[in-house]
Coordinates of C-alpha atoms and ligand atoms in Angstrom, one line a residue:
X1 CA 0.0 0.0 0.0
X2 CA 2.6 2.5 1.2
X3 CA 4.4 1.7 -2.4
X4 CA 1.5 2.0 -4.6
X5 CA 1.4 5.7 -2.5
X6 CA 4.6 6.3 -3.0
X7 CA 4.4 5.6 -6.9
X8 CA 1.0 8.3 -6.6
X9 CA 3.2 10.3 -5.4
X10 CA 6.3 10.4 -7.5
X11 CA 3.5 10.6 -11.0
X12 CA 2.1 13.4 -9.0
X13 CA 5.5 15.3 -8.9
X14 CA 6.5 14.4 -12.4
X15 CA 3.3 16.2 -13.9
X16 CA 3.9 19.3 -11.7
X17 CA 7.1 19.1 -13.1
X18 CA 6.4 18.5 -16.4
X19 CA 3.5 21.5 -15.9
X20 CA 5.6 24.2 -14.5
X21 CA 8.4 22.7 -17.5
X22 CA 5.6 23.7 -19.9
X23 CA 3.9 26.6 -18.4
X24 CA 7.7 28.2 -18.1
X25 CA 8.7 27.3 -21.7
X26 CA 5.3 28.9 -22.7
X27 CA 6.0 31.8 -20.8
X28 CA 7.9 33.3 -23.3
X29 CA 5.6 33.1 -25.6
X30 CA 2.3 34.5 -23.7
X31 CA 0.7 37.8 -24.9
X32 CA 1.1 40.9 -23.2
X33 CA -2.4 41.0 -22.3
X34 CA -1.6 37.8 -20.3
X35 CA 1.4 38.3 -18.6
X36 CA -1.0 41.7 -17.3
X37 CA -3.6 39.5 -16.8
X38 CA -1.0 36.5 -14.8
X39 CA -0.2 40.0 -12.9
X40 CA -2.9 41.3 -11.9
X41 CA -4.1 38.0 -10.5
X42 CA -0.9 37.7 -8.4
X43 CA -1.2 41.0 -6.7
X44 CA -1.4 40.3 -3.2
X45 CA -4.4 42.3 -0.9
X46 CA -1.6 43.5 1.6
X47 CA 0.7 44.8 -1.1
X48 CA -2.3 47.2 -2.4
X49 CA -3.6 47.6 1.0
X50 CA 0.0 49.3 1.7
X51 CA -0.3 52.1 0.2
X52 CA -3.4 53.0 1.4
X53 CA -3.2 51.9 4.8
X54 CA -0.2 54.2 5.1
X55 CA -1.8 57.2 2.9
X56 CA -5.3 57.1 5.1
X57 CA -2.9 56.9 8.8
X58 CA -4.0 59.8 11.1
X59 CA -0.3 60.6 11.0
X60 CA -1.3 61.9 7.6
X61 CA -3.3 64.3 8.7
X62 CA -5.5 64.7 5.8
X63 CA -2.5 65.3 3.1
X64 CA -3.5 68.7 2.3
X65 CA -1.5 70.4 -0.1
X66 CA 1.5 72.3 1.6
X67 CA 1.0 71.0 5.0
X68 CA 3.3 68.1 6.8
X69 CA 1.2 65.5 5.8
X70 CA 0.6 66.7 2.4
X71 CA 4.4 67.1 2.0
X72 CA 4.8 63.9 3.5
X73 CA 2.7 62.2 1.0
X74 CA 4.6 64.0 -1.8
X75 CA 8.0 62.0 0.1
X76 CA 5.9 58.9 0.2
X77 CA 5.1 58.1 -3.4
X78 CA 8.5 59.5 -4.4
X79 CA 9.7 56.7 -2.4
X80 CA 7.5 54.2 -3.8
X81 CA 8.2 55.1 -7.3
X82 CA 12.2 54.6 -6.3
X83 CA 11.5 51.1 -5.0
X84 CA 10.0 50.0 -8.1
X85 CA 12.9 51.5 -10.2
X86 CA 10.9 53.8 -11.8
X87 CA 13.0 56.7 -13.7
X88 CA 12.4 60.7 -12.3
X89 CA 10.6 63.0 -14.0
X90 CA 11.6 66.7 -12.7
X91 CA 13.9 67.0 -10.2
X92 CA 14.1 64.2 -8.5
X93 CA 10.3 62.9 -9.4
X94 CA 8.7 66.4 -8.0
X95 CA 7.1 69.0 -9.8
X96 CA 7.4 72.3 -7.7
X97 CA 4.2 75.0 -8.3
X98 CA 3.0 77.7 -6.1
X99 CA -0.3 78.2 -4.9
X100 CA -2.2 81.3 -3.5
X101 CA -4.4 80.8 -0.9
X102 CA -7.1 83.4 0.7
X103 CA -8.6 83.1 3.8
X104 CA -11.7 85.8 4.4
X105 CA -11.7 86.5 8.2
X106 CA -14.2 89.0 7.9
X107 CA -16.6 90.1 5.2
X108 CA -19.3 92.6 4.3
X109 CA -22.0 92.4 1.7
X110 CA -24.0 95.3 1.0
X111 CA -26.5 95.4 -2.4
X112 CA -28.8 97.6 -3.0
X113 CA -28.4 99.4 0.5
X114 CA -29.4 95.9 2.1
X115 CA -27.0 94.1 4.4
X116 CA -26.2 90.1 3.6
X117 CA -24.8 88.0 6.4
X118 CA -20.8 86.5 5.9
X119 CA -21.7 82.7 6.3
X120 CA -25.6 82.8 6.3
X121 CA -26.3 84.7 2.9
X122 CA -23.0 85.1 1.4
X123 CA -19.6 84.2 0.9
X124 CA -16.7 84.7 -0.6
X125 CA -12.7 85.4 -1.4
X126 CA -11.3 88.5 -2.5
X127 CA -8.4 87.8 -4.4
X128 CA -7.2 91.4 -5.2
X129 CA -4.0 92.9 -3.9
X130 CA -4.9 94.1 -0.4
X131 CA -5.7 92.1 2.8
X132 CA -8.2 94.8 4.1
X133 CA -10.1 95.4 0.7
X134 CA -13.3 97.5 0.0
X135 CA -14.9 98.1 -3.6
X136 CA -18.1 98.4 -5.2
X137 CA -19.7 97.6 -8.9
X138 CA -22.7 97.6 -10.9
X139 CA -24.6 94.9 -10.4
X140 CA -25.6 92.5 -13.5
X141 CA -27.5 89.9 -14.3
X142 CA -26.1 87.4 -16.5
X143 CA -28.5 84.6 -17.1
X144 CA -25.8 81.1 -17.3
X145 CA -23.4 83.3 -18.2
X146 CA -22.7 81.0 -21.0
X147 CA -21.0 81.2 -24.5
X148 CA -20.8 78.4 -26.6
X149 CA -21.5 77.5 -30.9
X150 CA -21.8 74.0 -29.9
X151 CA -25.5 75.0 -28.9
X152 CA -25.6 78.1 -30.6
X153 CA -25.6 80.1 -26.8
X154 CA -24.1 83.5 -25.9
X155 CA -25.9 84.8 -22.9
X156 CA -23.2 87.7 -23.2
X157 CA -24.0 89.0 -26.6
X158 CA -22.2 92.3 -27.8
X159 CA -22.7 93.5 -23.4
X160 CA -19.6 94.4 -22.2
X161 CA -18.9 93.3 -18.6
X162 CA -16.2 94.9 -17.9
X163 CA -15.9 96.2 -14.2
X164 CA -19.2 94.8 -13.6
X165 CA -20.0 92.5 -10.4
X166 CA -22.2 89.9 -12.4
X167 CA -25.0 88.2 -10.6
X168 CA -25.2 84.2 -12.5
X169 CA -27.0 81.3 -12.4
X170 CA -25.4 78.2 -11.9
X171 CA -25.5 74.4 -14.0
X172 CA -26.6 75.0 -17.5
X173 CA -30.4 75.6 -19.5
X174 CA -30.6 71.6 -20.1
X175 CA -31.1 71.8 -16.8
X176 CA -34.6 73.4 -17.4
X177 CA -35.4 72.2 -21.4
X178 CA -34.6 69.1 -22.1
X179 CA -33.9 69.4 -25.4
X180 CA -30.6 71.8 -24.9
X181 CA -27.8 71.1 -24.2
X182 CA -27.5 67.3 -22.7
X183 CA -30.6 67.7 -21.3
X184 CA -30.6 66.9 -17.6
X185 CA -26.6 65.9 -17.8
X186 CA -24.3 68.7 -16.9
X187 CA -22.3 70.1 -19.4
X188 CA -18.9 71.8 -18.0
X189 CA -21.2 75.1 -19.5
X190 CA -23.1 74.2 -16.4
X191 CA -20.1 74.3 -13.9
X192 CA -19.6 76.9 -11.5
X193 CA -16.1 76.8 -12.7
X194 CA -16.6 77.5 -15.9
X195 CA -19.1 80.8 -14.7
X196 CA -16.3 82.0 -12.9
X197 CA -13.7 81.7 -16.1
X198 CA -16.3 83.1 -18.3
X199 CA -16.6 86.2 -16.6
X200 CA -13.5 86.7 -15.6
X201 CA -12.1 86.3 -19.3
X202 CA -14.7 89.2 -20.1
X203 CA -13.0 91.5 -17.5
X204 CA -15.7 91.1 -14.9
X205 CA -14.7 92.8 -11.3
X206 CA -17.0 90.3 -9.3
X207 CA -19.1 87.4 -9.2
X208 CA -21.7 86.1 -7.3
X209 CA -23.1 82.6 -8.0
X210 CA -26.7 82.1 -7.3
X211 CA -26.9 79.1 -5.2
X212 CA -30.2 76.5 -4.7
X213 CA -29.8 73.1 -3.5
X214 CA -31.4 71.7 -7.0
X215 CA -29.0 74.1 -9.3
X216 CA -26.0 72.8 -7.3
X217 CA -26.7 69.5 -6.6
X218 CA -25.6 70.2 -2.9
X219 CA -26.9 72.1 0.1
X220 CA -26.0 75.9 1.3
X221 CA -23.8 73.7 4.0
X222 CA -21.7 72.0 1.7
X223 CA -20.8 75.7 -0.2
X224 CA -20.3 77.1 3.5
X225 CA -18.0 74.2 4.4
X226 CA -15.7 74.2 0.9
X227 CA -15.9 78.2 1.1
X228 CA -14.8 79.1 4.7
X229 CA -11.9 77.7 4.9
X230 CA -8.5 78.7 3.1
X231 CA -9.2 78.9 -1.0
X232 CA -6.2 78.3 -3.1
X233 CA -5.7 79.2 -6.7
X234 CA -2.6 79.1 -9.7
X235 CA -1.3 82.2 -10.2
X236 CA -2.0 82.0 -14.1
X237 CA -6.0 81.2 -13.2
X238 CA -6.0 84.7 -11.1
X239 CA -5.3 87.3 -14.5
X240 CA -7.6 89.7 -15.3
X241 CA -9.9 92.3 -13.4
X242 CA -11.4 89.9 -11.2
X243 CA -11.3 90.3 -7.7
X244 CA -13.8 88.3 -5.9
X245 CA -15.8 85.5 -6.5
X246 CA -18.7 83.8 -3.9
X247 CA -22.0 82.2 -3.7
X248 CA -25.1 83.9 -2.7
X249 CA -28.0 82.3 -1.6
X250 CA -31.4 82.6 -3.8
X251 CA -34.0 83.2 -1.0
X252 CA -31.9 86.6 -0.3
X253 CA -31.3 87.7 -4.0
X254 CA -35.1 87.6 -4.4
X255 CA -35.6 90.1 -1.3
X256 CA -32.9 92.4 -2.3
X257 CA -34.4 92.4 -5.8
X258 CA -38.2 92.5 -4.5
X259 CA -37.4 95.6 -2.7
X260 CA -35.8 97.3 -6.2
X261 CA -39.6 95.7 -8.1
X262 CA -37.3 92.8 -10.0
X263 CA -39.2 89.5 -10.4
X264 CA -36.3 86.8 -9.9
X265 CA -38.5 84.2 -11.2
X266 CA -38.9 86.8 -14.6
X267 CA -35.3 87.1 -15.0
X268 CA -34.9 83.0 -14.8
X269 CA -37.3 82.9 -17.6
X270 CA -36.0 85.3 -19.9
X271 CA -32.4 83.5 -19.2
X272 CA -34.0 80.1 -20.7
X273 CA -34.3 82.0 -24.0
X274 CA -31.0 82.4 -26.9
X275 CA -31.9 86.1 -27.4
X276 CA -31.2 86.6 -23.4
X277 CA -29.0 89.8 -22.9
X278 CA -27.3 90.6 -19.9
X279 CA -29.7 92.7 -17.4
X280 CA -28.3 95.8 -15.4
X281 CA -30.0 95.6 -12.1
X282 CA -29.7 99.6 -11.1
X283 CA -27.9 99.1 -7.9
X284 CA -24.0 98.9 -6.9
X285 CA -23.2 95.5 -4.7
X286 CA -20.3 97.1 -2.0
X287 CA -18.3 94.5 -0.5
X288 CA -15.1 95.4 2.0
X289 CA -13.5 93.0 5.0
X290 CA -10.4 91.6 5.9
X291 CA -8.7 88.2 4.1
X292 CA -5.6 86.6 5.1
X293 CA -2.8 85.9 2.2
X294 CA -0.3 83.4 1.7
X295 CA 1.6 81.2 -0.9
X296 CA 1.9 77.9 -0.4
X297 CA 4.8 75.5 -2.2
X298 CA 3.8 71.9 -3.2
X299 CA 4.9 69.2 -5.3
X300 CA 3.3 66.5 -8.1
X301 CA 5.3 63.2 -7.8
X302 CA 6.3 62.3 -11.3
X303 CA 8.1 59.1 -12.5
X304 CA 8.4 57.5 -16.2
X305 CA 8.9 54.8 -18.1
X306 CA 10.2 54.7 -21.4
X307 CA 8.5 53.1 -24.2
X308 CA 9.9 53.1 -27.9
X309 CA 8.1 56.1 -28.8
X310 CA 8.7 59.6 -27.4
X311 CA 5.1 60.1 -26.7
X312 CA 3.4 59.0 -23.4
X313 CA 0.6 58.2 -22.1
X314 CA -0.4 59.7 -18.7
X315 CA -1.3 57.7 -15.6
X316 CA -2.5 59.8 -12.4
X317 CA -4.2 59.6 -9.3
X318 CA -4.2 62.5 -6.8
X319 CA -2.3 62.6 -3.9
X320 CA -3.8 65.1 -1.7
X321 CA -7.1 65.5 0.4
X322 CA -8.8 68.1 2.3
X323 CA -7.1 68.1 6.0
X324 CA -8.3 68.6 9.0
X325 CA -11.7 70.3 9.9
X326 CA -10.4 73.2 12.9
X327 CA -12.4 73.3 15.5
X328 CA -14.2 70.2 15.2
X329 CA -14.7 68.0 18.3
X330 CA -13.5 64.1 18.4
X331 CA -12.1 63.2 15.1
X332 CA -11.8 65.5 12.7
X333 CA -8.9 64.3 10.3
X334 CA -10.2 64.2 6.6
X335 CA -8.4 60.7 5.7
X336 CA -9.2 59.9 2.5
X337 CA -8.3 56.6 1.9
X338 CA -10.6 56.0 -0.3
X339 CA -10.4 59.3 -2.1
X340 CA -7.8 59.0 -3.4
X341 CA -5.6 56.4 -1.5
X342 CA -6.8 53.6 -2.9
X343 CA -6.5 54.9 -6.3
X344 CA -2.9 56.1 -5.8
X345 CA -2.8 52.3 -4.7
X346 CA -4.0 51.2 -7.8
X347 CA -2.0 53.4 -10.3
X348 CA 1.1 52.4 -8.6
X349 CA 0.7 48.5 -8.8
X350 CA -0.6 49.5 -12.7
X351 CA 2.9 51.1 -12.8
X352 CA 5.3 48.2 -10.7
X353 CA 3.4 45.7 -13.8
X354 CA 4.4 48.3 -16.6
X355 CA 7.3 48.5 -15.3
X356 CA 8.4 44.7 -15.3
X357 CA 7.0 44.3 -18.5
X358 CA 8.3 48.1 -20.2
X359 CA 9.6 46.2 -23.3
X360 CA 6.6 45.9 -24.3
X361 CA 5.9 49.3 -24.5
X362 CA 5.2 51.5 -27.4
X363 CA 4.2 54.8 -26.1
X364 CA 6.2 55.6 -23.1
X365 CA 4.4 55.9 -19.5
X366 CA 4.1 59.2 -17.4
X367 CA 3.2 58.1 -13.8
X368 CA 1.9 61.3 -12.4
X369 CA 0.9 61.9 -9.0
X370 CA -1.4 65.0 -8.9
X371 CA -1.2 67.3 -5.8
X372 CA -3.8 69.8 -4.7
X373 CA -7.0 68.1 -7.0
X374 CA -9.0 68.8 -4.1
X375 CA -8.2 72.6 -5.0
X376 CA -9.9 72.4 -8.1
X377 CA -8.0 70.3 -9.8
X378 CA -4.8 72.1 -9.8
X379 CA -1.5 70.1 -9.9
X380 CA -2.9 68.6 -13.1
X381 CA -3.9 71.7 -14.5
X382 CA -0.2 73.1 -13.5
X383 CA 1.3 69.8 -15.0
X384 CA -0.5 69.8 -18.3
X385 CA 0.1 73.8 -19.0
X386 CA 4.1 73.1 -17.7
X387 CA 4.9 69.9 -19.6
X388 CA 7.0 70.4 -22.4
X389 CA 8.2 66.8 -23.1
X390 CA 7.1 64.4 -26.0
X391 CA 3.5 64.6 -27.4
X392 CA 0.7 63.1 -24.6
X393 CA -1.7 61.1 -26.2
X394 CA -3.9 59.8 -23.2
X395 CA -4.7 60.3 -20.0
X396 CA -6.0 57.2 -17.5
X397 CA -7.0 58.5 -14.0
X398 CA -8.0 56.6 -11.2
X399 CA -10.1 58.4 -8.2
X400 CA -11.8 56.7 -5.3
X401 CA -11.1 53.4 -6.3
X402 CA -13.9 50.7 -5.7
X403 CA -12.4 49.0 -3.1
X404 CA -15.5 46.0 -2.4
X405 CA -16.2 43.2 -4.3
X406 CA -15.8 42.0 -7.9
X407 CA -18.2 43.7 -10.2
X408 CA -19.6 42.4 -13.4
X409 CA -19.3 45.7 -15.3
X410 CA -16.5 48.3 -15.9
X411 CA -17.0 52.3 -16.0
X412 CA -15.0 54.7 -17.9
X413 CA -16.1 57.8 -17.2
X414 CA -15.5 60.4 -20.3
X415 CA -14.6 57.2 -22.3
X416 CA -18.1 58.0 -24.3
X417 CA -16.2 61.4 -25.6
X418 CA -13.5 59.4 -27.4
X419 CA -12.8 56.2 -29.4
X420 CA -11.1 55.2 -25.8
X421 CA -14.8 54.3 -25.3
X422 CA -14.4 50.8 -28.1
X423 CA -11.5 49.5 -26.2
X424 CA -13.3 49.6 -22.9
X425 CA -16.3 47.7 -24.8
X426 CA -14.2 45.1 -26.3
X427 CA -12.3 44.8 -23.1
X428 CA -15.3 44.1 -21.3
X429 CA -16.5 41.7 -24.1
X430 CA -13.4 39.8 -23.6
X431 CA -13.8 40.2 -19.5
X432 CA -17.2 38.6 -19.1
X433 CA -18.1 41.7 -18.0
X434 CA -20.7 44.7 -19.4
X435 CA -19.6 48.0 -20.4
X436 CA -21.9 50.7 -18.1
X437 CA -22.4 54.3 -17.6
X438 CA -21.8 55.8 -14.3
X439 CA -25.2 56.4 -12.8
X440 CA -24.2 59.8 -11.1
X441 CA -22.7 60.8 -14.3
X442 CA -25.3 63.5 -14.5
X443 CA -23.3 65.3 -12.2
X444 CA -20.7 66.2 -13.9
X445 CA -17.8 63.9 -12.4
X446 CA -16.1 63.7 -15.4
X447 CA -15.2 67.6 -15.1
X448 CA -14.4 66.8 -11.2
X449 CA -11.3 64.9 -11.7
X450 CA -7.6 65.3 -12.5
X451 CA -9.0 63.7 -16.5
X452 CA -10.5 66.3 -17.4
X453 CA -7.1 69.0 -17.3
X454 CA -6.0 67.2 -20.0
X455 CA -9.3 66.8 -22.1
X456 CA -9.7 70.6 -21.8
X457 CA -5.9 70.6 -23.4
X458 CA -6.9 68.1 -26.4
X459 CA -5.9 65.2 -24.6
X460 CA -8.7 62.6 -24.8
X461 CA -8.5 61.3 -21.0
X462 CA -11.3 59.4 -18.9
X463 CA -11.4 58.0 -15.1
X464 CA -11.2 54.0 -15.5
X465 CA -13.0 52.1 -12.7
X466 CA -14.2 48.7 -12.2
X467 CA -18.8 49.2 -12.1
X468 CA -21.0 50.2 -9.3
X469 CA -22.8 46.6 -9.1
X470 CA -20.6 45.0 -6.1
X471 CA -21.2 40.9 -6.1
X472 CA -22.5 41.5 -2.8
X473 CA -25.6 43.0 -4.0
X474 CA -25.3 46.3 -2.1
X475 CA -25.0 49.9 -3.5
X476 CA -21.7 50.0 -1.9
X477 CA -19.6 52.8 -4.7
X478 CA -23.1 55.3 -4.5
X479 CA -23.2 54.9 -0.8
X480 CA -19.5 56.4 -0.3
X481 CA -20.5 59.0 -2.5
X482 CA -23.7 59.9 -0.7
X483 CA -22.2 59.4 2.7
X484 CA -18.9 59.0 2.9
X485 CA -17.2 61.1 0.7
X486 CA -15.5 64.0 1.5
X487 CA -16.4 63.0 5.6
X488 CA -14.4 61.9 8.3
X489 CA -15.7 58.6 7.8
X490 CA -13.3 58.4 4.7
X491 CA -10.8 55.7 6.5
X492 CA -8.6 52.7 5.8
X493 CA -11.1 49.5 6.7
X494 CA -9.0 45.7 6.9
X495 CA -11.9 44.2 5.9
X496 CA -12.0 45.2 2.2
X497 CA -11.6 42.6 -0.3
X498 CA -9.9 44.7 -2.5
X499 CA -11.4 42.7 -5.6
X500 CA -12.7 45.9 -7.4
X501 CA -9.4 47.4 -6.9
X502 CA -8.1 44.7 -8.9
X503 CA -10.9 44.7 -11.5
X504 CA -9.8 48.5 -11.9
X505 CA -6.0 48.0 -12.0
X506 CA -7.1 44.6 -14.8
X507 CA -8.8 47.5 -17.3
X508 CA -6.4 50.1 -16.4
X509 CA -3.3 47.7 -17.8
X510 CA -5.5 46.2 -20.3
X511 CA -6.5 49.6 -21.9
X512 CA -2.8 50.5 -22.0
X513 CA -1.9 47.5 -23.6
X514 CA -4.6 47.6 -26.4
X515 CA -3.2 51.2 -27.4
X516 CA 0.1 50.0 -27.1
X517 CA -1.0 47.0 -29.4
X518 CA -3.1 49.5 -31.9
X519 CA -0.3 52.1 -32.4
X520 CA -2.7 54.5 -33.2
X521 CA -2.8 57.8 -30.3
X522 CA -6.5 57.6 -29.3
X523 CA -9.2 60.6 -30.9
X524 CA -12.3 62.2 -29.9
X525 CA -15.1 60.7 -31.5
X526 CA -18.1 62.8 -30.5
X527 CA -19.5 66.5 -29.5
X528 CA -17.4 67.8 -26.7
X529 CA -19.3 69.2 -23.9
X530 CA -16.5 71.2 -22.6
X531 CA -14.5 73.8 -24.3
X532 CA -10.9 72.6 -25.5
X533 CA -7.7 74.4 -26.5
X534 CA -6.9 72.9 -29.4
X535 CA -3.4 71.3 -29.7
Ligands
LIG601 ZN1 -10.6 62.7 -5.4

C-alpha cells in the first residue's frame, strides 16, 4: 500500500514538473495582455492595501497640499516610485508649483443698500491685492453666463462686462429644457467653474453665484463648508480684473431684488431663452472685510517609463485630500483613503506591472501623482500647462477606487467622448463583463477629476474604474458618495476585499496594452461638452 502511495506520489511530482516545465517554456511566448492578466491575478491584498493603509494613517493628517502631511505624502510616493525603479521625472520625481491661498476672516456684503450676512447669505474670497479690501460695482444679471457655438448660446452677446459684479445662475439651461444642451446631464457650461472663467475672461470685477440646493446638486452647507476655509488658486488662473468670487443664496437675492420691483423668477425665464441679454440691475453690490494671504509651495510626484516612442501616455491619481476640519470635536482628520488612496494604490501596482513588463511598450508611461485636486484640480492643471516633453496622447485616472467586491461591469467615465470608449467595450466583451455608464454621471464627475485637465488641453483622457454593481448585492460605490465622501468617515477598513481594486487595476493595464498594441494615439469621436484648447 505505502508503495503503490509512494508511486502516486512520485507521477504526481513528475506532472507538476512536467506543468511548470511547460507553463515556463510557454511563458515566453504568452501575450502581453496575459502576462498583465498573470499579474494582476498575483497581486497580493496586503501589497495594495500598503499604500493605502499608510496614505489614510491619522499621521497623515488629511495630506492637504503644503502642509506636513501633504508634504509627507509628496516623500511617500516618491519613495514608492524609487522602489520599483521607476526613472524621475523633474527633479528628482517632483514637480514644484506655487499656490495662492485666501482666507476671508471677515466680510461685508451690501447690495442695493441691504445688508447680507458672511456665512448665512453670502460668501466669498477676494483675491485682489490688499488684505483689508473695500470696492463696489454695478450689479448685472447674467443669465448662465454662457458662450458656446456648440449649442448656438451667448448669454453675453455684444454687453460688455467689464468692471461689472455679475449676478449668474449656476448648472446650464438643459437643466430646465430638455432638449438643450444634454438635457438633464451637466455640461462643464453648467459648472460653476466655468461661470467663474467666463466672466473673468470678459474682464468682470466680481461674481456672485446664485446658489439653490437643485441648481448645485448640494446644500447651502456643503458651499459654507468648501468656502470658509483657506481657497487656493494658480497664479495663471487669477489674471484679469477679477477680484472676488462667492455664492449667494437665492431666498436673499429675491428680497434684495423685490425691494428694487425685479421678479427673480422673470429674470430665470427670460435666461431660458438664446436672445437673453445681460440685465443691469440699477444698484451697486459694495463689499469690503479683511482676508488673510499666503503662498503655499507643493509638489506632483512624477516618475516614467520609457517606451519606444517619445510620446506617453499619462497615468494619475491625486495625492492630496482636504485636511483637518479646525475646530471640530473628536475626530476630525479628513483621511481619504478612499479618495484617493486607494487609487494612488491602484496606479502604482498598474505602474510596478508596466514596469516589469516596459519592453513591451510602445508609447512611453508618465506616472503622475497629482497634488492639490482637491483645490480644483490644480496640480494637473499646473502639469498639463508646464509639460514640455514628447506629445501626450492619453490620459487614465483613477479616483476613489472601488475597493468591495468583484463587479460584473466596468466604467469609464468620459470614455463616451473618445474612441477610448471601443476599447473599454471590447475589453469588457473579452472580460465577461458589461460595459456601463456611471449612474451619477449626470453630475458632472467627469469635469471633477484630474481627467479632465487634460481633455480641456486636447488630450482625450477618462477615469477608469471597475462598475457600481458590487457581487455582494449592495450599493456600496453610490453609498460612499452619498455618505462617505468627503467626511471623516473616509478611513482605511482591513476588511476590504480589495477585488474591485483589482478589476480597476485589470482595465487600467488592459487599456494601455490595447493602445500599445493598436499604435494609433487615441481621438475624440463625439460632441465635446466642454471647451478645448486645441493642440
Ligand atoms: Zn478625489
Amino acid at each position: 500500500m505505502k508503495n503503490y502511495i509512494n508511486i502516486i506520489m512520485i507521477f504526481f511530482l513528475s506532472v507538476m514538473f512536467f506543468s511548470c516545465g511547460k507553463s515556463n517554456t510557454t511563458g515566453q511566448d504568452l501575450t502581453f495582455a496575459e502576462k498583465i492578466r498573470n499579474e494582476v491575478d498575483g497581486l497580493s491584498k496586503i501589497e495594495m492595501q500598503s499604500v493605502f493603509q499608510f496614505m489614510g494613517d491619522d499621521l497623515f493628517e488629511g495630506r492637504s497640499p503644503g502642509t506636513r502631511g501633504g508634504d509627507l505624502a509628496e516623500r511617500y510616493v516618491r519613495s514608492v516610485l524609487k522602489i520599483l525603479n521607476i526613472e524621475p521625472l523633474g527633479k528628482d520625481y517632483l514637480q514644484p508649483f506655487k499656490l495662492k491661498g485666501f482666507t476671508t476672516n471677515s466680510l461685508n456684503v451690501k447690495a442695493g443698500g441691504q445688508s447680507l450676512k458672511f456665512l448665512d447669505d453670502v460668501l466669498g474670497t477676494f483675491t485682489g491685492k490688499e488684505d483689508d479690501f473695500n470696492f463696489s460695482a454695478e450689479a448685472v444679471f447674467i443669465g448662465f453666463g454662457t458662450d458656446t457655438k456648440l449649442w448656438d448660446w451667448n448669454d453675453y452677446k455684444d454687453f460688455d462686462i467689464n468692471g461689472k459684479f455679475v449676478i449668474v445662475r449656476v448648472n446650464d439651461p438643459g437643466m430646465f429644457i430638455d432638449d438643450i444642451f444634454e438635457g438633464k446631464i451637466l455640461t462643464y457650461f453648467g459648472r460653476w467653474t466655468y461661470h467663474i472663467e467666463e466672466a473673468r475672461r470678459r474682464g468682470a470685477k466680481a461674481i456672485l453665484l446664485i446658489h439653490t440646493d437643485a441648481s448645485a446638486g448640494y446644500g447651502w452647507n456643503v458651499v459654507q463648508n468648501s468656502w470658509s476655509g483657506e481657497e487656493v488658486y494658480l497664479e495663471s488662473s487669477l489674471e484679469g480684473n477679477m477680484v472676488f468670487t462667492g455664492w449667494l443664496r437665492e431666498e436673499k437675492l429675491k428680497q434684495i431684488l423685490i425691494a428694487k420691483n425685479i421678479n427673480l423668477d422673470e429674470l430665470y425665464s427670460k435666461s431660458l431663452k438664446r436672445d437673453f441679454r445681460p440685465i443691469p440691475l440699477d444698484f451697486e453690490i459694495e463689499v469690503s472685510g479683511n482676508r488673510s494671504y499666503r503662498e503655499i509651495m507643493n509638489n506632483n510626484v512624477i516618475g516614467f517609463i520609457p517606451g519606444k516612442s517619445e510620446k506617453s501616455i499619462v497615468i494619475s491619481a491625486h495625492i492630496d485630500h482636504l485636511g483637518m476640519i479646525p475646530g471640530k470635536k473628536g475626530d476630525n482628520i479628513l483621511n481619504g483613503a478612499i479618495d484617493n488612496g486607494t487609487a494612488v494604490a491602484s496606479m502604482i501596482m498598474t505602474a510596478k506591472i508596466l514596469k516589469k513588463y516596459n519592453s513591451e511598450l510602445y508609447y512611453s508611461i508618465i506616472i503622475l501623482g497629482p497634488n492639490a485636486e482637491e483645490a480644483n484640480l490644480l496640480g494637473s492643471k499646473y502639469f498639463v500647462a508646464n509639460y514640455d516633453g514628447g506629445e501626450l496622447i492619453a490620459n487614465i485616472n483613477f479616483e476613489s477606487t472601488p475597493v468591495w467586491g468583484k463587479s460584473e461591469s466596468l466604467i469609464g467615465v468620459g470614455a463616451r467622448f473618445s474612441t477610448m470608449e471601443n476599447i473599454l467595450k471590447q475589453i469588457a466583451e473579452e472580460e465577461g463583463v458589461e460595459y456601463k455608464y456611471f449612474s451619477m454621471s449626470n453630475q458632472g464627475f467627469f469635469f471633477r477629476s484630474d481627467q479632465f485637465p487634460f481633455a480641456m488641453a486636447d488630450i482625450p483622457s477618462l477615469w477608469i474604474s471597475t462598475g457600481e454593481d458590487d457581487e455582494s448585492g449592495m450599493d456600496l460605490y453610490k453609498k460612499f458618495w452619498t455618505k462617505t465622501y468627503h467626511t471623516v468617515k473616509d478611513e482605511y477598513d482591513p476588511e476590504w476585499s480589495l477585488e474591485g481594486m483589482r478589476q480597476t487595476i485589470r482595465y487600467a493595464l488592459l487599456l494601455i496594452e490595447r493602445i500599445n498594441r493598436d499604435k494609433t494615439p487615441p481621438e475624440w469621436s463625439r460632441k465635446l461638452t466642454f471647451p478645448v484648447n486645441k493642440k
